[in-house]
Coordinates of C-alpha atoms and ligand atoms in Angstrom, one line a residue:
M1200 CA -38.6 -6.2 -33.5
D1201 CA -40.9 -7.5 -30.7
P1202 CA -37.2 -8.9 -28.5
H1203 CA -40.1 -11.8 -27.1
A1204 CA -40.5 -13.6 -30.5
A1205 CA -39.9 -17.2 -32.1
P1206 CA -37.4 -17.1 -34.6
P1207 CA -39.3 -17.8 -38.1
L1208 CA -40.1 -21.8 -38.6
P1209 CA -38.4 -23.5 -41.9
P1210 CA -42.6 -24.1 -44.1
D1211 CA -41.6 -27.2 -43.2
E1212 CA -42.5 -27.4 -39.7
Q1213 CA -45.0 -23.8 -39.6
S1214 CA -48.4 -25.2 -38.2
E1215 CA -51.8 -25.0 -40.3
F1216 CA -55.5 -25.7 -39.5
R1217 CA -57.0 -28.3 -42.0
Q1218 CA -61.1 -29.2 -41.2
D1219 CA -62.3 -33.2 -42.9
V1220 CA -64.3 -32.1 -46.4
I1221 CA -66.5 -35.0 -44.9
S1222 CA -67.0 -35.3 -41.2
G1223 CA -66.2 -31.5 -40.8
R1224 CA -64.1 -32.6 -38.3
W1225 CA -60.6 -29.5 -36.9
V1226 CA -57.1 -31.0 -37.2
I1227 CA -53.9 -28.8 -36.4
F1228 CA -51.2 -29.8 -38.0
A1229 CA -47.7 -28.9 -36.5
P1230 CA -45.0 -30.5 -37.1
E1231 CA -42.7 -28.0 -34.5
R1232 CA -44.1 -29.8 -32.1
A1233 CA -42.7 -33.0 -33.2
R1234 CA -39.3 -32.1 -31.7
R1235 CA -40.4 -31.7 -28.0
P1236 CA -39.3 -35.2 -25.7
L1237 CA -42.1 -36.7 -25.1
G1238 CA -44.0 -35.4 -28.8
Q1239 CA -41.8 -38.6 -31.1
S1240 CA -44.6 -39.1 -33.8
K1241 CA -42.5 -42.0 -33.7
P1242 CA -43.6 -44.4 -31.0
Q1243 CA -42.8 -47.3 -29.1
P1244 CA -43.6 -51.2 -30.9
R1245 CA -46.2 -51.7 -29.9
Q1246 CA -47.3 -54.7 -27.6
N1247 CA -49.4 -57.4 -27.2
A1248 CA -51.7 -59.0 -23.9
V1249 CA -50.3 -61.9 -22.5
R1250 CA -51.6 -64.6 -21.6
D1251 CA -50.4 -69.1 -20.5
V1252 CA -53.2 -71.0 -22.6
C1253 CA -54.1 -68.8 -26.0
P1254 CA -58.2 -70.3 -26.3
F1255 CA -58.4 -68.9 -29.7
C1256 CA -55.0 -72.4 -30.5
P1257 CA -56.5 -75.5 -31.5
G1258 CA -55.6 -77.8 -29.1
P1259 CA -56.7 -78.8 -25.3
G1260 CA -56.8 -74.7 -24.3
H1261 CA -59.2 -74.7 -27.5
D1262 CA -62.4 -72.0 -25.4
V1263 CA -64.5 -70.7 -27.5
P1264 CA -68.0 -70.8 -28.3
P1265 CA -69.6 -72.5 -30.7
P1266 CA -69.1 -70.6 -34.2
T1267 CA -71.7 -68.7 -36.0
A1268 CA -69.8 -69.0 -38.8
V1269 CA -66.2 -71.5 -40.3
Y1270 CA -64.7 -70.8 -43.5
P1271 CA -63.0 -72.8 -45.9
A1272 CA -66.9 -74.2 -45.5
A1273 CA -65.1 -78.0 -45.5
G1274 CA -62.0 -79.2 -44.6
P1275 CA -59.2 -77.5 -41.4
W1276 CA -61.3 -74.3 -40.1
Q1277 CA -58.9 -70.9 -41.4
V1278 CA -61.6 -67.8 -40.1
L1279 CA -63.7 -69.0 -37.1
V1280 CA -66.8 -66.1 -36.4
I1281 CA -67.6 -66.9 -32.6
P1282 CA -70.0 -64.7 -30.0
N1283 CA -68.2 -62.7 -27.9
K1284 CA -67.3 -63.9 -24.5
F1285 CA -67.8 -61.1 -23.3
P1286 CA -70.3 -59.2 -25.1
A1287 CA -70.5 -55.0 -25.2
V1288 CA -74.6 -56.1 -26.3
R1289 CA -76.1 -59.2 -26.7
P1290 CA -78.3 -61.0 -28.6
I1291 CA -82.0 -61.1 -26.6
M1292 CA -84.4 -58.7 -25.4
P1293 CA -83.1 -58.0 -21.8
D1294 CA -86.9 -56.9 -20.9
T1295 CA -90.0 -58.6 -23.2
R1296 CA -92.7 -56.8 -21.6
G1297 CA -91.5 -53.5 -24.6
L1298 CA -92.2 -55.0 -28.2
T1299 CA -91.6 -51.6 -30.1
L1300 CA -87.1 -52.0 -29.0
R1301 CA -87.1 -48.0 -28.9
V1302 CA -88.4 -47.1 -24.7
S1303 CA -88.2 -43.4 -24.5
M1304 CA -86.7 -41.2 -27.1
Y1305 CA -83.0 -41.6 -26.0
Q1306 CA -82.9 -44.8 -24.7
L1307 CA -82.7 -48.7 -26.7
P1308 CA -82.2 -51.9 -24.9
G1309 CA -78.2 -53.0 -24.8
F1310 CA -80.1 -55.3 -27.7
G1311 CA -76.8 -56.6 -30.6
A1312 CA -74.5 -58.7 -31.9
H1313 CA -70.9 -58.8 -31.1
E1314 CA -68.7 -61.5 -32.8
V1315 CA -64.8 -61.9 -32.6
V1316 CA -63.2 -63.3 -36.0
I1317 CA -60.6 -66.4 -35.4
E1318 CA -58.1 -65.1 -37.9
G1319 CA -56.5 -68.3 -38.6
P1320 CA -56.2 -71.1 -36.4
D1321 CA -51.8 -70.5 -36.3
H1322 CA -50.9 -68.0 -33.2
L1323 CA -49.9 -65.3 -34.8
T1324 CA -50.4 -61.1 -33.5
D1325 CA -49.8 -59.4 -36.6
P1326 CA -51.9 -60.2 -39.4
T1327 CA -49.6 -59.1 -42.6
E1328 CA -48.4 -62.9 -41.4
L1329 CA -51.4 -64.3 -42.2
A1330 CA -51.8 -66.2 -45.7
D1331 CA -53.5 -65.0 -48.1
D1332 CA -56.5 -67.2 -48.1
V1333 CA -56.8 -67.5 -44.8
Y1334 CA -56.7 -63.4 -44.7
R1335 CA -59.4 -63.2 -47.9
H1336 CA -61.8 -65.4 -45.7
V1337 CA -61.2 -63.2 -43.2
L1338 CA -62.7 -60.2 -45.6
L1339 CA -65.3 -63.3 -46.7
S1340 CA -65.8 -63.2 -42.8
Y1341 CA -66.2 -59.6 -42.9
R1342 CA -68.8 -59.7 -45.6
D1343 CA -71.0 -61.9 -45.1
R1344 CA -71.9 -60.7 -41.2
I1345 CA -72.9 -57.4 -42.7
R1346 CA -75.4 -59.3 -45.2
T1347 CA -77.1 -62.2 -42.4
F1348 CA -77.6 -59.4 -39.6
A1349 CA -78.4 -56.9 -42.0
D1350 CA -81.6 -59.7 -42.8
D1351 CA -82.5 -58.7 -38.7
K1352 CA -84.6 -55.6 -39.9
R1353 CA -83.7 -54.7 -36.0
M1354 CA -80.1 -54.3 -36.9
D1355 CA -79.2 -50.5 -38.7
Y1356 CA -74.9 -50.8 -38.6
V1357 CA -72.8 -53.2 -38.5
S1358 CA -69.2 -52.2 -36.4
V1359 CA -66.0 -54.5 -38.3
F1360 CA -63.2 -53.5 -36.2
K1361 CA -59.7 -54.6 -35.4
N1362 CA -57.8 -53.8 -32.5
V1363 CA -54.3 -54.3 -33.4
G1364 CA -51.5 -54.6 -30.2
A1365 CA -51.8 -53.8 -27.3
E1366 CA -51.8 -50.2 -26.7
A1367 CA -54.4 -50.6 -29.8
G1368 CA -57.4 -52.4 -27.1
A1369 CA -56.4 -56.0 -28.2
S1370 CA -57.0 -57.8 -25.2
M1371 CA -55.8 -61.1 -27.3
A1372 CA -53.0 -61.2 -28.8
H1373 CA -54.2 -64.5 -31.6
T1374 CA -54.9 -62.3 -35.0
H1375 CA -59.0 -61.3 -34.9
S1376 CA -61.4 -58.8 -36.0
Q1377 CA -64.7 -58.2 -33.8
V1378 CA -68.3 -57.4 -35.6
I1379 CA -70.9 -55.8 -34.1
A1380 CA -74.5 -55.1 -35.0
T1381 CA -76.3 -51.9 -33.6
P1382 CA -80.1 -50.5 -33.7
F1383 CA -78.8 -47.1 -34.9
I1384 CA -76.6 -45.5 -36.6
P1385 CA -73.2 -44.7 -34.8
N1386 CA -72.5 -40.8 -34.6
N1387 CA -69.3 -40.8 -36.6
I1388 CA -71.1 -42.8 -39.5
R1389 CA -73.7 -40.4 -39.4
D1390 CA -71.5 -37.1 -39.8
E1391 CA -69.7 -39.4 -42.7
L1392 CA -72.8 -39.5 -44.2
A1393 CA -74.3 -36.4 -44.1
G1394 CA -71.3 -34.3 -44.9
A1395 CA -70.5 -36.5 -47.4
D1396 CA -74.2 -35.4 -49.3
A1397 CA -73.8 -32.0 -49.0
H1398 CA -71.1 -32.9 -51.0
F1399 CA -72.5 -34.3 -52.9
K1400 CA -75.4 -32.2 -53.9
R1401 CA -73.5 -28.8 -53.9
K1402 CA -70.7 -30.9 -56.6
Q1403 CA -72.4 -33.1 -58.0
R1404 CA -69.7 -36.0 -57.4
C1405 CA -68.8 -38.4 -54.5
V1406 CA -66.4 -36.9 -52.3
F1407 CA -64.7 -40.1 -51.5
C1408 CA -63.8 -40.7 -55.6
D1409 CA -63.0 -36.5 -55.7
Q1410 CA -60.4 -38.6 -53.3
I1411 CA -59.2 -42.1 -55.1
K1412 CA -58.9 -38.6 -58.7
A1413 CA -56.6 -36.7 -56.7
A1414 CA -54.1 -40.0 -55.4
T1415 CA -54.4 -42.0 -58.9
D1416 CA -53.1 -38.5 -60.9
G1417 CA -50.3 -38.6 -58.8
G1418 CA -51.6 -36.7 -56.2
A1419 CA -49.2 -36.0 -53.3
C1420 CA -51.3 -38.0 -51.1
R1421 CA -51.3 -41.3 -52.5
V1422 CA -49.2 -44.5 -51.1
I1423 CA -50.9 -47.3 -53.0
D1424 CA -52.2 -47.1 -56.4
S1425 CA -53.2 -50.9 -57.0
P1426 CA -56.2 -51.5 -59.9
R1427 CA -59.3 -52.5 -57.6
F1428 CA -57.6 -50.6 -55.0
V1429 CA -56.2 -47.1 -53.7
V1430 CA -54.4 -46.4 -50.3
L1431 CA -54.6 -42.9 -49.5
C1432 CA -53.4 -40.4 -46.8
P1433 CA -56.5 -38.3 -46.4
F1434 CA -56.4 -34.2 -46.0
A1435 CA -56.9 -34.1 -42.3
P1436 CA -56.0 -37.0 -40.6
R1437 CA -56.3 -37.0 -36.5
F1438 CA -52.7 -39.1 -35.9
A1439 CA -49.5 -39.7 -38.2
Y1440 CA -49.5 -42.2 -40.4
E1441 CA -53.5 -43.2 -41.2
M1442 CA -54.2 -43.8 -43.8
W1443 CA -57.9 -45.0 -46.4
V1444 CA -58.5 -47.6 -47.9
L1445 CA -60.0 -47.3 -51.2
P1446 CA -62.4 -49.5 -53.7
K1447 CA -61.7 -47.4 -57.4
A1448 CA -64.7 -48.6 -58.1
H1449 CA -67.6 -45.6 -56.3
A1450 CA -69.9 -48.6 -54.5
S1451 CA -71.2 -47.4 -50.8
R1452 CA -71.9 -51.0 -48.9
F1453 CA -69.1 -53.5 -48.4
E1454 CA -71.6 -56.3 -49.1
T1455 CA -70.7 -55.5 -52.8
L1456 CA -67.5 -56.8 -52.3
T1457 CA -67.3 -59.3 -54.5
D1458 CA -64.5 -62.3 -54.8
A1459 CA -61.5 -60.6 -57.0
E1460 CA -62.4 -57.7 -54.9
A1461 CA -61.8 -59.9 -52.3
T1462 CA -57.9 -61.4 -53.2
E1463 CA -56.6 -57.9 -53.6
L1464 CA -57.6 -56.0 -51.6
V1465 CA -55.8 -58.6 -48.9
G1466 CA -52.4 -57.8 -51.2
V1467 CA -53.1 -54.2 -50.5
L1468 CA -53.8 -53.8 -47.0
K1469 CA -51.2 -56.4 -46.4
R1470 CA -48.6 -53.9 -48.4
A1471 CA -50.2 -50.7 -46.2
L1472 CA -49.8 -52.5 -42.7
R1473 CA -46.4 -54.0 -43.7
A1474 CA -45.7 -49.9 -44.8
L1475 CA -47.2 -49.2 -41.7
D1476 CA -44.5 -51.1 -39.9
A1477 CA -41.4 -50.3 -41.8
T1478 CA -42.4 -46.2 -41.2
A1479 CA -43.9 -45.7 -38.0
G1480 CA -42.1 -47.8 -36.4
V1481 CA -44.0 -51.4 -35.6
P1482 CA -47.2 -49.1 -33.5
A1483 CA -50.0 -50.5 -32.3
Y1484 CA -53.0 -48.9 -34.5
N1485 CA -56.4 -49.8 -35.6
Y1486 CA -58.5 -51.0 -38.8
Y1487 CA -61.7 -50.3 -39.2
L1488 CA -64.2 -50.0 -41.9
H1489 CA -66.7 -48.0 -42.9
T1490 CA -70.1 -48.6 -44.7
A1491 CA -73.3 -47.5 -45.7
P1492 CA -76.0 -49.0 -43.7
L1493 CA -78.1 -51.8 -43.3
R1494 CA -79.9 -52.6 -46.3
T1495 CA -80.0 -48.9 -47.6
D1496 CA -79.8 -48.0 -52.0
P1497 CA -76.4 -47.7 -53.4
S1498 CA -75.9 -44.2 -52.5
P1499 CA -74.3 -41.6 -55.0
S1500 CA -72.8 -40.0 -52.4
F1501 CA -70.8 -42.4 -50.4
H1502 CA -67.8 -44.0 -50.4
W1503 CA -67.6 -47.2 -48.3
H1504 CA -63.8 -47.8 -47.3
I1505 CA -60.7 -48.3 -44.5
E1506 CA -59.2 -46.2 -41.6
I1507 CA -56.5 -47.2 -40.5
V1508 CA -55.2 -45.4 -37.0
P1509 CA -52.8 -45.9 -36.2
R1510 CA -51.6 -44.7 -31.8
T1511 CA -49.2 -42.8 -33.1
A1512 CA -49.7 -40.0 -30.0
R1513 CA -51.6 -40.0 -27.2
P1514 CA -54.6 -37.9 -27.5
A1515 CA -55.1 -35.9 -24.6
G1516 CA -57.5 -32.9 -22.3
F1517 CA -57.7 -30.7 -25.8
E1518 CA -58.5 -33.9 -28.1
W1519 CA -60.9 -34.7 -25.3
S1520 CA -61.7 -31.2 -24.5
T1521 CA -62.4 -30.1 -28.7
G1522 CA -62.6 -33.2 -30.3
V1523 CA -59.5 -31.1 -32.4
F1524 CA -56.7 -33.3 -32.9
I1525 CA -52.9 -32.1 -32.9
N1526 CA -50.9 -34.0 -35.5
T1527 CA -47.2 -33.5 -36.1
V1528 CA -46.9 -35.1 -39.8
M1529 CA -48.7 -32.9 -42.0
P1530 CA -50.0 -35.7 -44.7
E1531 CA -48.1 -35.2 -47.6
R1532 CA -45.0 -36.4 -45.3
A1533 CA -46.7 -39.0 -44.2
A1534 CA -47.7 -40.6 -47.9
K1535 CA -44.3 -40.1 -48.6
E1536 CA -42.6 -42.4 -46.3
L1537 CA -45.2 -45.1 -46.7
R1538 CA -45.3 -45.7 -50.7
A1539 CA -41.5 -44.7 -50.7
A1540 CA -42.4 -47.8 -48.0
A1541 CA -44.9 -49.4 -50.1
Q1542 CA -42.7 -50.0 -52.8
S1543 CA -39.3 -51.1 -51.3
Ligands
LIG2495 ZN1 -54.0 -68.4 -30.4
LIG2496 ZN1 -67.4 -42.7 -54.5
LIG2497 ZN1 -64.3 -43.2 -42.8

């Protein structure tokens, strides 16, 4: 026997490579790394950005551009959609000489839209504290903004995302989401569309529906099973305690969300996020919507979903270099812990 060989690991600490079926992304599961001093899978509790005056709160300090949408339609506002004061992209053509948007094969002007969804008049920093009706209007605002941008033929995709905690990129503590419309389909979406399409061509089934079925059949990845939605831990998540939220009925575009689905989704998201806080030590996180590109026909292969990605690890040289993430918690174990927390 080799005297330098490490002692054998117990089965639940052995590492494993997994490939995400949809994106093709590889992940290394290394539960043993959770034991190293800086490798805890439970991060520091999230911190929020601090400001003297919050411009999102009503009152004398309220300082936001005129809203592009207000919810509800009458009465005091619950949700405001405003243009971002510091947009990544702008709704004007920076150069009006060009008749077409494309400058060259690899260049486009920084054209698009960047909006902020202010979630409620109260200065809450945790979306699970939002009143159900406010949260429902937040989800309906996502749906409405996607529908609105679909009317602009120059836009190809609408990204909807949320940063919670300064470490996850939230520069404002007051809970909010962001919407960015772009004249191209971002690579992550393109990769998922291609992977889902390839799976469909092979198996004649939606790869997401397959995962939903595995979860609802009592699979180890199940976190929440509600009448219209499933929350699960994906097969090859990049981060410990990562979750996906999917509608059970196959739908490729979030725009088709019904009011009844929106009402149920509020409860499902709140339960999932509370379970995350209880299980992973109140981490900073992002969640974002992945939906089919604007104006596409209903797709049998793609299935809209929300990915909840907690900052349970700090990507470093290996991850940036290769796109391969190291995760210290197997998703089956994460799901078991999250499921217990979601039921309590
Ligand atoms: Zn505020
Ligand atoms: Zn499906
Ligand atoms: Zn996705």
